[in-house]
């Protein structure tokens, strides 16, 4: 049976069901206990599972992320919460050199079945150290699966898959999707009560169309869907691909779509250079160039830190208007 | 403290000799270019590896540093597989993907890495896992005096003390962080004193006296197994070699090195065994010969083992399969 849940509620439910199913699963991080997670994603877990399985940690990211790795190597299945992705720098060594590489360096002798969940994104004036996306940084380093859900339904199914995966998974939750009162936007959607999985590495076509392909993820899926409605009123049908995971990357769905629409717009809330938008563009240039009837177009943050003041933040982040304009220009090209 | 028996000490001597002879041989082979990468040897630090690990069971975990051969041998690694890994062969512990600085063996619950100070959070994690599973296993982490100035040291001690985890922090003070002396890098004399900040026992001891290392660690292990939490140990020793093979060691005073050679743990133990326990020199020679033969066999195994296929480089980024 389905009910309407917020994105944050879907995440909390996924964790609760996995913790019920498997004794080895536990959650640790800053303010995940009584507070329920700064973005509301852990609400109810502490009351249900107590302080031994929902563990508040000190502000000590290297130690508790590293402890997650060590516990995973001993066969537990930790879910570790890094409050804002922007804070990863203080624990970068543990993530990049250990979580990502121990499986490989050990020749597959050790696995690290851990999920590192983190909040991403701007759009509410939180400035340069609390608004980044950064998923491409982690996708660049081999050994980490990178999952980026956009809806409550996907969030639950993808998180359950991530927890059950034997590899380290980074799970990126956009703050504006969470559904908190103090944040703008927020998504709700139908979520089945029973546990279910969505395979990692399978993109989802969130809207079917014939005139251009828009490849995107997370919050920008919703921005692109809104733009597509406007375009549709003018007779332009955009196909919207929600990547859902950057690693593994579902090249096939992208290439099949481009072969159908012959035009590609990539919308990425991350920085423009050397990131996800560049990777998708390269994949299509290498493997689908002859399907294109116009140059690939990218819409992303123009290589500046995220500014504080609204007019400037609006200027740098992709939004519905910019997607609409870019798509229209691309179709008319 | 109860005195160790002759048998116990001879066993420890044999392990220390194995480490010393093995590493000396590896240094020689490395010098000829037969082993890829860097090479960090632990000559002079054998008493710590052996004295600590003599307290451990198979189900206890050890994490170590870029200078890990001694710790791994003391924990009971298959010497052939470890040697093959140093040579980059398919039969190595990690199929040739880890090498000398990244040795992993789940069968002896051992892992190490090349980043200074990074093993401590991981050790906190295995301690946390043992506690959660209701086991009385302990987690031991070796690190150098240089690593005690990393943030991970303080974060990990705090977390382990806060959660009363069965973790034993073993600082090997070999006087140098590459070329910089402890006096030049560390504001206090003994890292063991830093335990006060976390409300746990901190013990400084002579790391060249295997019996002392054993006894001090024994108390820490007993405390951890009883659920009383972590202990910080600091053992003073001396790195007889350079930081890595090829290090010109211009920073080490000659008199200091000569003094260190007089005080090194194997010679010291030989004196104790012959003078206090009546062991005759021939017996010690026999032990050395037996160990040499073992080493020769391991090296032969490594040298004659096949190389990995180049395309095996593409495997093991992720483990395959679903839920375990």
XYZ file of C-alpha atoms in Angstrom:
657
model
C 0.000 0.000 0.000
C 1.210 3.474 -0.859
C 0.975 6.659 1.173
C 2.214 10.150 0.520
C 5.554 10.749 2.226
C 8.110 13.521 2.166
C 11.562 12.751 0.827
C 12.989 12.814 4.379
C 10.286 10.438 5.637
C 11.029 8.010 2.824
C 14.684 7.955 3.810
C 13.932 7.409 7.461
C 11.515 4.598 6.596
C 14.113 2.863 4.420
C 16.611 2.895 7.272
C 14.048 1.713 9.814
C 13.008 -1.221 7.660
C 16.592 -2.262 6.987
C 17.470 -1.982 10.666
C 14.511 -4.203 11.488
C 15.489 -6.698 8.830
C 19.200 -6.867 9.602
C 20.770 -6.579 13.065
C 24.080 -5.539 11.498
C 22.686 -2.258 10.193
C 23.126 0.795 12.419
C 23.244 4.554 11.990
C 25.827 6.985 13.294
C 26.579 10.640 12.786
C 26.086 14.111 14.185
C 22.639 14.785 15.647
C 21.085 11.627 14.255
C 19.685 10.650 17.674
C 17.093 12.660 19.571
C 17.303 15.500 17.059
C 16.426 13.136 14.209
C 18.937 14.556 11.749
C 19.335 18.213 10.850
C 17.345 17.629 7.665
C 14.755 15.417 9.304
C 15.929 12.231 7.653
C 16.441 10.287 10.881
C 13.214 11.163 12.681
C 11.760 8.289 14.689
C 14.785 6.021 14.500
C 16.166 6.834 17.935
C 12.845 6.097 19.633
C 12.523 2.853 17.745
C 16.057 1.504 17.992
C 17.678 3.318 20.908
C 21.144 4.754 21.423
C 22.986 1.536 20.588
C 21.841 1.523 16.976
C 21.279 5.212 16.378
C 24.496 6.704 17.628
C 25.144 10.408 18.087
C 28.794 11.156 17.436
C 31.000 14.072 18.368
C 31.830 16.577 15.614
C 34.700 14.375 14.590
C 34.200 13.287 10.995
C 37.537 11.556 10.407
C 37.024 9.355 13.431
C 33.408 8.388 12.879
C 33.620 7.923 9.117
C 36.784 5.875 9.646
C 35.021 3.942 12.386
C 32.267 3.160 9.899
C 34.867 1.690 7.566
C 36.439 -0.386 10.332
C 33.045 -1.644 11.476
C 32.078 -2.522 7.888
C 35.311 -4.494 7.506
C 34.241 -6.476 10.580
C 30.989 -7.416 8.867
C 28.611 -4.794 10.221
C 26.640 -2.603 7.810
C 26.959 0.971 9.029
C 25.032 3.924 7.697
C 27.121 6.994 8.431
C 25.768 10.503 8.079
C 27.964 13.397 7.003
C 25.766 16.381 7.800
C 26.685 18.565 4.797
C 28.750 17.275 1.893
C 30.744 20.497 2.243
C 32.314 19.047 5.406
C 33.826 16.070 3.620
C 37.221 17.792 3.495
C 37.882 17.146 7.160
C 37.508 13.426 6.501
C 38.605 13.271 2.883
C 41.451 10.850 3.559
C 39.145 8.331 5.187
C 36.718 8.545 2.266
C 39.101 8.663 -0.695
C 42.018 6.588 0.506
C 40.334 4.022 2.712
C 36.589 3.639 2.135
C 37.099 3.727 -1.626
C 40.284 1.697 -1.932
C 40.450 -1.034 0.697
C 38.496 -3.483 -1.433
C 40.865 -2.994 -4.346
C 44.102 -2.809 -2.389
C 43.200 -6.002 -0.556
C 42.548 -7.790 -3.834
C 38.895 -8.172 -2.880
C 39.741 -9.769 0.476
C 37.928 -7.078 2.420
C 34.681 -5.434 1.448
C 33.366 -2.199 2.924
C 29.563 -2.511 2.979
C 28.828 0.972 4.236
C 26.558 3.824 3.213
C 27.775 7.378 3.669
C 24.717 9.642 3.465
C 25.115 13.351 3.004
C 23.079 16.488 2.315
C 23.778 18.531 -0.796
C 22.679 21.619 -2.652
C 21.906 25.295 -2.400
C 19.034 27.558 -3.286
C 18.271 28.902 0.187
C 21.094 31.340 0.783
C 23.436 29.217 2.834
C 26.518 30.400 0.929
C 29.761 28.839 -0.191
C 30.490 26.343 2.610
C 26.971 24.910 2.990
C 25.503 24.775 -0.527
C 27.679 22.589 -2.692
C 26.764 19.501 -4.687
C 30.208 17.896 -5.201
C 28.937 14.434 -6.218
C 31.284 14.458 -9.204
C 34.312 14.623 -6.900
C 33.354 11.299 -5.378
C 32.329 9.793 -8.710
C 35.826 10.581 -9.957
C 37.547 8.302 -7.443
C 37.171 4.599 -8.259
C 35.622 2.379 -5.621
C 32.640 4.427 -4.461
C 29.094 4.047 -5.787
C 27.397 7.423 -6.081
C 23.621 7.577 -5.703
C 21.543 10.727 -6.210
C 17.775 10.275 -5.765
C 15.188 12.877 -6.768
C 11.859 11.572 -5.433
C 10.634 9.963 -2.199
C 9.881 6.733 -4.096
C 13.378 6.574 -5.563
C 14.986 7.634 -2.290
C 13.507 4.698 -0.405
C 14.210 2.058 -3.038
C 17.705 3.301 -3.798
C 18.630 3.604 -0.129
C 17.515 0.053 0.598
C 19.618 -1.127 -2.353
C 22.556 0.906 -1.089
C 22.346 -0.558 2.409
C 22.192 -4.080 0.961
C 25.095 -3.449 -1.410
C 28.416 -4.954 -0.330
C 30.324 -1.883 -1.511
C 30.736 1.630 -0.148
C 27.925 3.829 -1.395
C 27.683 7.585 -1.093
C 24.066 8.677 -0.998
C 23.365 12.325 -1.808
C 20.179 13.907 -0.462
C 19.258 17.385 -1.663
C 18.239 19.639 1.209
C 15.498 21.305 -0.823
C 13.900 17.943 -1.530
C 13.737 16.959 2.161
C 10.449 18.677 2.904
C 11.398 20.693 5.976
C 9.384 23.745 7.043
C 12.401 26.022 7.231
C 13.524 25.190 3.704
C 11.799 26.191 0.459
C 10.366 23.636 -1.988
C 10.350 20.015 -0.732
C 8.830 17.036 -2.463
C 6.189 14.573 -1.443
C 5.180 11.475 -3.300
C 3.671 8.024 -3.174
C 5.811 5.513 -1.378
C 4.851 1.882 -0.814
C 4.835 0.800 2.824
C 6.679 -2.442 2.207
C 10.454 -2.475 1.549
C 11.496 -2.531 -2.115
C 14.705 -2.026 -4.045
C 15.679 -0.048 -7.123
C 18.829 -1.326 -8.833
C 21.828 0.977 -8.611
C 22.990 2.018 -12.066
C 19.600 2.235 -13.735
C 18.525 5.697 -14.836
C 14.841 6.588 -14.941
C 13.051 8.367 -17.738
C 10.956 10.787 -15.720
C 9.285 12.232 -18.813
C 9.179 10.903 -22.322
C 9.753 13.213 -25.300
C 10.963 13.333 -28.874
C 12.589 16.745 -29.400
C 15.499 16.820 -26.975
C 17.009 14.861 -24.118
C 17.643 16.530 -20.780
C 20.003 14.521 -18.562
C 20.024 15.571 -14.924
C 19.724 14.418 -11.311
C 18.420 15.302 -7.843
C 16.632 18.652 -7.421
C 17.248 19.594 -11.045
C 14.958 16.778 -12.172
C 12.060 18.782 -10.724
C 13.310 22.015 -12.287
C 13.614 20.268 -15.643
C 10.138 18.754 -15.359
C 8.668 22.191 -14.716
C 10.531 23.621 -17.704
C 9.318 20.721 -19.842
C 5.705 21.621 -19.101
C 6.270 25.108 -20.454
C 8.105 23.762 -23.483
C 5.302 21.303 -24.118
C 2.785 24.143 -24.256
C 4.852 25.437 -27.144
C 4.993 22.064 -28.871
C 8.473 21.039 -27.721
C 8.613 17.643 -26.003
C 11.620 17.112 -23.768
C 12.688 13.670 -22.583
C 13.989 13.890 -19.039
C 16.470 11.359 -17.780
C 17.029 11.171 -14.042
C 20.422 9.502 -13.656
C 19.693 8.323 -10.080
C 23.282 7.116 -9.814
C 26.481 8.548 -11.259
C 28.397 5.367 -10.415
C 27.421 3.034 -11.957
C 26.395 5.284 -14.850
C 23.575 4.135 -17.117
C 25.111 5.086 -20.471
C 22.641 2.981 -22.381
C 19.559 4.943 -21.371
C 21.303 8.222 -22.256
C 22.542 7.012 -25.639
C 19.202 5.428 -26.549
C 17.423 8.665 -25.748
C 19.884 10.803 -27.736
C 19.480 8.448 -30.689
C 15.761 9.217 -30.525
C 15.792 12.989 -29.897
C 19.136 13.939 -31.528
C 19.651 16.786 -29.061
C 21.221 16.810 -25.584
C 21.030 19.292 -22.728
C 22.798 18.406 -19.479
C 21.606 20.161 -16.338
C 23.874 19.903 -13.330
C 23.702 21.833 -10.052
C 27.420 21.100 -9.576
C 30.270 23.257 -10.890
C 30.600 23.282 -14.667
C 34.196 22.263 -15.203
C 35.561 18.739 -14.857
C 32.332 17.346 -13.500
C 29.199 15.294 -14.218
C 28.092 17.498 -17.103
C 31.481 17.078 -18.760
C 31.399 13.323 -18.247
C 27.957 12.883 -19.822
C 28.963 15.155 -22.716
C 32.094 13.076 -23.263
C 30.167 9.794 -23.207
C 27.761 11.063 -25.854
C 30.553 12.621 -27.918
C 32.465 9.329 -27.881
C 29.625 6.913 -28.387
C 26.703 8.857 -29.835
C 28.164 11.761 -31.795
C 26.544 10.820 -35.101
C 23.105 10.810 -33.495
C 23.418 14.499 -32.678
C 21.945 17.228 -34.840
C 23.169 20.104 -32.669
C 26.107 20.673 -30.322
C 25.701 19.387 -26.769
C 24.597 22.091 -24.327
C 25.529 22.212 -20.630
C 23.866 24.153 -17.854
C 25.748 24.182 -14.542
C 27.242 26.488 -11.919
C 29.722 28.757 -13.738
C 32.801 27.806 -11.707
C 32.260 30.176 -8.804
C 31.599 29.262 -5.168
C 27.892 29.496 -4.311
C 27.199 33.131 -3.328
C 25.120 34.164 -0.303
C 22.794 36.902 -1.513
C 19.675 35.752 -3.381
C 20.109 37.691 -6.641
C 23.601 36.277 -7.043
C 22.687 32.760 -5.944
C 19.780 32.728 -8.393
C 22.142 33.918 -11.070
C 24.575 31.005 -10.710
C 22.233 28.065 -10.010
C 20.369 26.381 -12.859
C 16.594 26.839 -12.608
C 13.379 26.281 -14.520
C 13.739 29.474 -16.571
C 17.303 28.775 -17.621
C 16.481 25.188 -18.524
C 13.524 26.364 -20.577
C 15.639 28.941 -22.407
C 18.536 26.561 -23.034
C 16.234 23.812 -24.271
C 14.369 26.153 -26.579
C 17.582 27.536 -28.053
C 18.889 24.001 -28.536
C 15.775 22.868 -30.399
C 15.919 25.934 -32.648
C 19.613 25.410 -33.372
C 55.017 -8.547 37.093
C 55.580 -12.250 36.721
C 58.775 -13.120 34.948
C 58.339 -14.728 31.543
C 59.329 -18.356 31.183
C 62.287 -19.421 29.113
C 59.961 -21.004 26.541
C 57.920 -17.854 26.192
C 61.014 -15.734 25.701
C 62.548 -18.152 23.206
C 59.363 -18.093 21.193
C 59.465 -14.300 21.141
C 63.142 -14.353 20.243
C 62.432 -16.646 17.338
C 59.727 -14.291 16.045
C 61.983 -11.253 16.409
C 64.765 -13.008 14.566
C 62.381 -13.970 11.778
C 61.330 -10.335 11.353
C 64.923 -9.043 11.420
C 66.308 -11.618 9.024
C 63.334 -11.308 6.705
C 63.527 -7.541 6.494
C 67.287 -7.547 6.048
C 66.908 -9.971 3.180
C 64.089 -7.933 1.660
C 66.273 -4.817 1.900
C 68.999 -6.624 0.010
C 66.660 -7.812 -2.737
C 65.013 -4.401 -2.964
C 68.430 -2.847 -3.472
C 68.832 -4.980 -6.578
C 65.553 -3.639 -7.987
C 63.490 -6.831 -7.797
C 60.698 -5.282 -5.676
C 58.584 -2.358 -6.936
C 57.732 0.802 -5.024
C 59.155 2.167 -1.803
C 60.488 -0.006 0.997
C 60.170 0.825 4.692
C 61.875 -1.581 7.060
C 61.393 -1.907 10.811
C 64.831 -3.164 11.888
C 65.263 -2.308 15.546
C 61.540 -2.246 16.308
C 60.913 -5.999 16.466
C 60.349 -6.170 20.229
C 57.262 -4.003 19.975
C 55.633 -6.044 17.221
C 56.346 -9.322 18.989
C 55.714 -8.192 22.552
C 52.346 -6.689 21.627
C 51.118 -9.462 19.349
C 52.129 -12.212 21.788
C 49.103 -11.061 23.790
C 46.677 -11.385 20.906
C 44.332 -14.106 19.761
C 43.401 -14.941 16.198
C 40.118 -13.050 16.577
C 41.810 -9.796 17.616
C 42.288 -7.168 14.905
C 45.489 -5.314 14.092
C 45.883 -2.237 11.944
C 49.250 -0.936 11.077
C 51.269 1.559 9.104
C 53.525 1.734 6.063
C 56.129 -0.078 8.203
C 54.062 -3.185 8.790
C 56.049 -6.324 7.981
C 57.019 -6.937 11.597
C 53.503 -6.482 12.909
C 52.116 -8.791 10.284
C 54.659 -11.520 10.905
C 54.066 -11.239 14.656
C 50.304 -11.586 14.075
C 50.991 -14.838 12.222
C 50.824 -14.119 8.512
C 51.624 -16.753 5.909
C 55.140 -15.558 5.071
C 55.010 -16.918 1.522
C 51.852 -15.028 0.617
C 53.150 -11.853 2.200
C 56.460 -12.093 0.357
C 54.681 -12.750 -2.920
C 52.672 -9.576 -2.341
C 55.860 -7.547 -1.866
C 57.033 -8.919 -5.196
C 53.707 -8.009 -6.852
C 52.790 -11.572 -7.716
C 49.392 -13.104 -8.301
C 49.849 -15.440 -5.328
C 50.316 -12.476 -2.986
C 47.933 -11.646 -0.136
C 46.208 -8.993 -2.243
C 46.836 -10.518 -5.691
C 49.512 -7.901 -6.318
C 47.188 -4.918 -5.856
C 48.399 -3.731 -2.469
C 52.132 -4.234 -2.200
C 54.426 -3.475 0.675
C 52.430 -0.569 2.169
C 48.933 -2.030 1.752
C 48.911 -5.509 3.204
C 45.562 -7.050 4.092
C 44.779 -10.484 5.419
C 41.313 -11.209 6.822
C 42.444 -14.654 8.008
C 44.637 -12.969 10.654
C 42.422 -9.854 10.874
C 45.131 -7.543 9.654
C 45.168 -4.371 7.581
C 47.597 -1.531 7.060
C 48.007 1.560 4.931
C 50.348 4.214 3.693
C 48.700 7.308 5.181
C 50.171 8.533 8.472
C 47.609 8.418 11.280
C 44.810 6.959 9.175
C 44.616 3.549 10.824
C 43.315 4.845 14.132
C 39.713 5.606 13.071
C 39.499 2.197 11.401
C 40.692 0.508 14.581
C 38.005 2.385 16.504
C 35.546 0.883 14.010
C 36.639 -2.692 14.605
C 36.549 -2.041 18.351
C 33.018 -0.716 17.935
C 32.067 -3.824 15.963
C 33.446 -6.138 18.665
C 31.535 -4.313 21.363
C 28.314 -4.316 19.350
C 28.655 -8.034 18.684
C 29.241 -8.686 22.388
C 32.694 -10.208 21.755
C 35.738 -9.802 23.968
C 38.098 -9.377 21.012
C 40.391 -6.365 21.003
C 41.565 -4.029 18.288
C 45.212 -2.962 18.265
C 46.501 -0.089 16.184
C 50.184 0.617 15.628
C 51.307 4.100 14.632
C 54.478 6.144 14.795
C 55.255 9.115 17.021
C 54.764 11.306 13.948
C 51.151 10.133 13.631
C 50.398 11.230 17.190
C 50.295 14.794 15.894
C 47.549 14.033 13.398
C 43.957 14.995 14.156
C 42.919 11.374 13.739
C 44.939 10.473 16.859
C 42.974 12.858 19.048
C 39.617 12.149 17.425
C 40.090 8.411 17.727
C 41.261 8.484 21.337
C 38.300 10.643 22.248
C 35.819 8.375 20.502
C 37.309 5.151 21.866
C 37.418 6.579 25.403
C 33.913 8.046 25.113
C 32.446 4.740 23.967
C 34.749 2.559 26.137
C 35.892 0.543 23.155
C 38.411 -2.319 23.303
C 41.102 -0.460 21.368
C 44.791 -0.432 22.239
C 46.700 2.464 20.757
C 50.349 1.523 20.319
C 52.664 4.403 19.539
C 56.083 3.339 18.321
C 58.406 6.191 19.121
C 61.336 5.429 16.872
C 62.551 9.033 17.282
C 62.027 10.128 13.708
C 59.168 11.199 11.445
C 61.104 10.621 8.220
C 64.015 12.966 9.086
C 62.477 15.156 11.769
C 63.170 14.188 15.359
C 60.455 13.808 17.939
C 61.939 16.771 19.841
C 61.368 18.910 16.765
C 57.825 17.694 16.107
C 56.180 17.010 19.443
C 55.612 19.544 22.188
C 55.699 17.030 25.017
C 58.177 14.335 25.901
C 55.905 11.321 26.011
C 52.772 10.762 23.945
C 51.541 8.472 26.687
C 50.896 11.616 28.749
C 48.262 12.639 26.212
C 46.024 9.871 27.578
C 45.175 12.182 30.467
C 43.147 14.332 28.078
C 40.864 11.398 27.406
C 40.662 9.956 30.908
C 42.305 6.665 29.985
C 45.544 4.981 31.069
C 48.686 6.035 29.242
C 51.843 4.030 29.703
C 55.335 4.774 28.457
C 57.720 1.845 28.320
C 60.978 0.603 26.849
C 60.190 -0.683 23.392
C 63.480 -2.509 23.079
C 62.681 -4.810 25.983
C 60.304 -7.436 24.674
C 59.357 -8.653 28.143
C 58.388 -5.145 29.192
C 56.390 -4.589 26.007
C 54.614 -7.876 26.601
C 53.721 -7.121 30.213
C 52.536 -3.577 29.584
C 50.384 -4.688 26.666
C 49.010 -7.588 28.683
C 47.492 -5.191 31.189
C 45.970 -3.106 28.390
C 44.524 -6.178 26.662
C 43.026 -7.482 29.908
C 41.447 -4.110 30.562
C 40.001 -3.985 27.049
C 38.648 -7.539 27.188
C 36.873 -6.728 30.456
C 35.074 -3.858 28.747
C 36.970 -1.137 30.592
C 38.020 0.685 27.459
C 41.103 1.775 25.591
C 44.709 2.271 26.641
C 47.403 4.391 25.057
C 50.876 2.867 25.054
C 54.062 4.487 23.901
C 57.167 2.388 23.378
C 60.488 4.069 22.790
C 62.730 2.408 20.259
C 65.004 3.371 17.413
C 64.676 3.055 13.659
C 67.971 1.437 12.768
C 67.360 1.943 9.056
C 66.502 5.047 7.068
C 62.882 6.064 6.663
C 62.919 4.144 3.405
C 65.564 2.156 1.570
C 67.653 4.718 -0.265
C 67.350 7.323 2.486
C 70.850 8.878 2.854
C 70.208 9.386 6.611
C 72.285 12.556 6.768
C 70.156 13.724 9.687
C 71.213 10.923 12.074
C 74.253 11.563 14.304
C 76.805 8.766 14.118
C 77.154 8.406 17.903
C 73.401 8.045 18.190
C 73.399 5.198 15.699
C 76.261 3.434 17.435
C 74.490 3.729 20.765
C 71.291 2.400 19.184
C 73.079 -0.648 17.836
C 74.336 -1.473 21.323
C 70.811 -1.145 22.669
C 68.894 -2.931 19.908
C 66.291 -5.444 21.061
C 67.641 -8.676 19.624
C 71.116 -8.306 21.107
C 69.530 -7.326 24.391
C 67.314 -10.384 24.417
C 70.241 -12.644 23.528
C 72.085 -11.336 26.571
C 69.093 -11.969 28.807
C 68.573 -15.460 27.433
C 72.199 -16.502 27.772
C 72.990 -14.802 31.084
C 69.714 -15.036 33.008
C 68.060 -18.110 31.508
C 71.145 -20.245 30.760
C 70.360 -20.667 27.067
C 73.484 -21.567 25.126
C 74.546 -19.714 22.032
C 74.260 -22.783 19.793
C 70.558 -22.951 20.488
C 70.154 -19.355 19.314
C 72.174 -20.068 16.178
C 69.885 -23.015 15.414
C 66.834 -20.773 15.709
C 68.382 -18.315 13.277
C 69.198 -21.065 10.798
C 65.673 -22.431 10.898
C 64.261 -18.969 10.288
C 66.700 -18.328 7.426
C 65.476 -21.499 5.731
C 61.870 -20.364 6.119
C 62.707 -17.002 4.581
C 64.574 -18.580 1.676
C 61.538 -20.721 0.980
C 59.197 -17.717 1.059
C 61.403 -15.755 -1.311
C 61.686 -18.689 -3.670
C 57.882 -19.004 -3.625
C 57.523 -15.309 -4.449
C 60.155 -15.274 -7.168
C 58.740 -18.289 -8.920
C 55.112 -17.200 -8.595
C 53.322 -15.948 -11.707
C 52.677 -12.273 -12.366
C 49.057 -11.152 -12.440
C 47.596 -10.768 -15.916
C 47.636 -7.054 -16.846
C 43.875 -6.940 -17.255
C 43.383 -8.195 -13.694
C 44.045 -4.523 -12.859
C 40.404 -3.967 -13.792
C 39.063 -6.388 -11.163
C 38.239 -5.864 -7.466
C 37.226 -2.188 -7.660
C 33.891 -3.379 -6.341
C 32.934 -6.713 -4.848
C 30.329 -8.584 -6.826
C 27.092 -9.930 -5.482
C 24.146 -8.896 -3.420
C 23.397 -9.190 0.244
C 25.721 -11.196 2.450
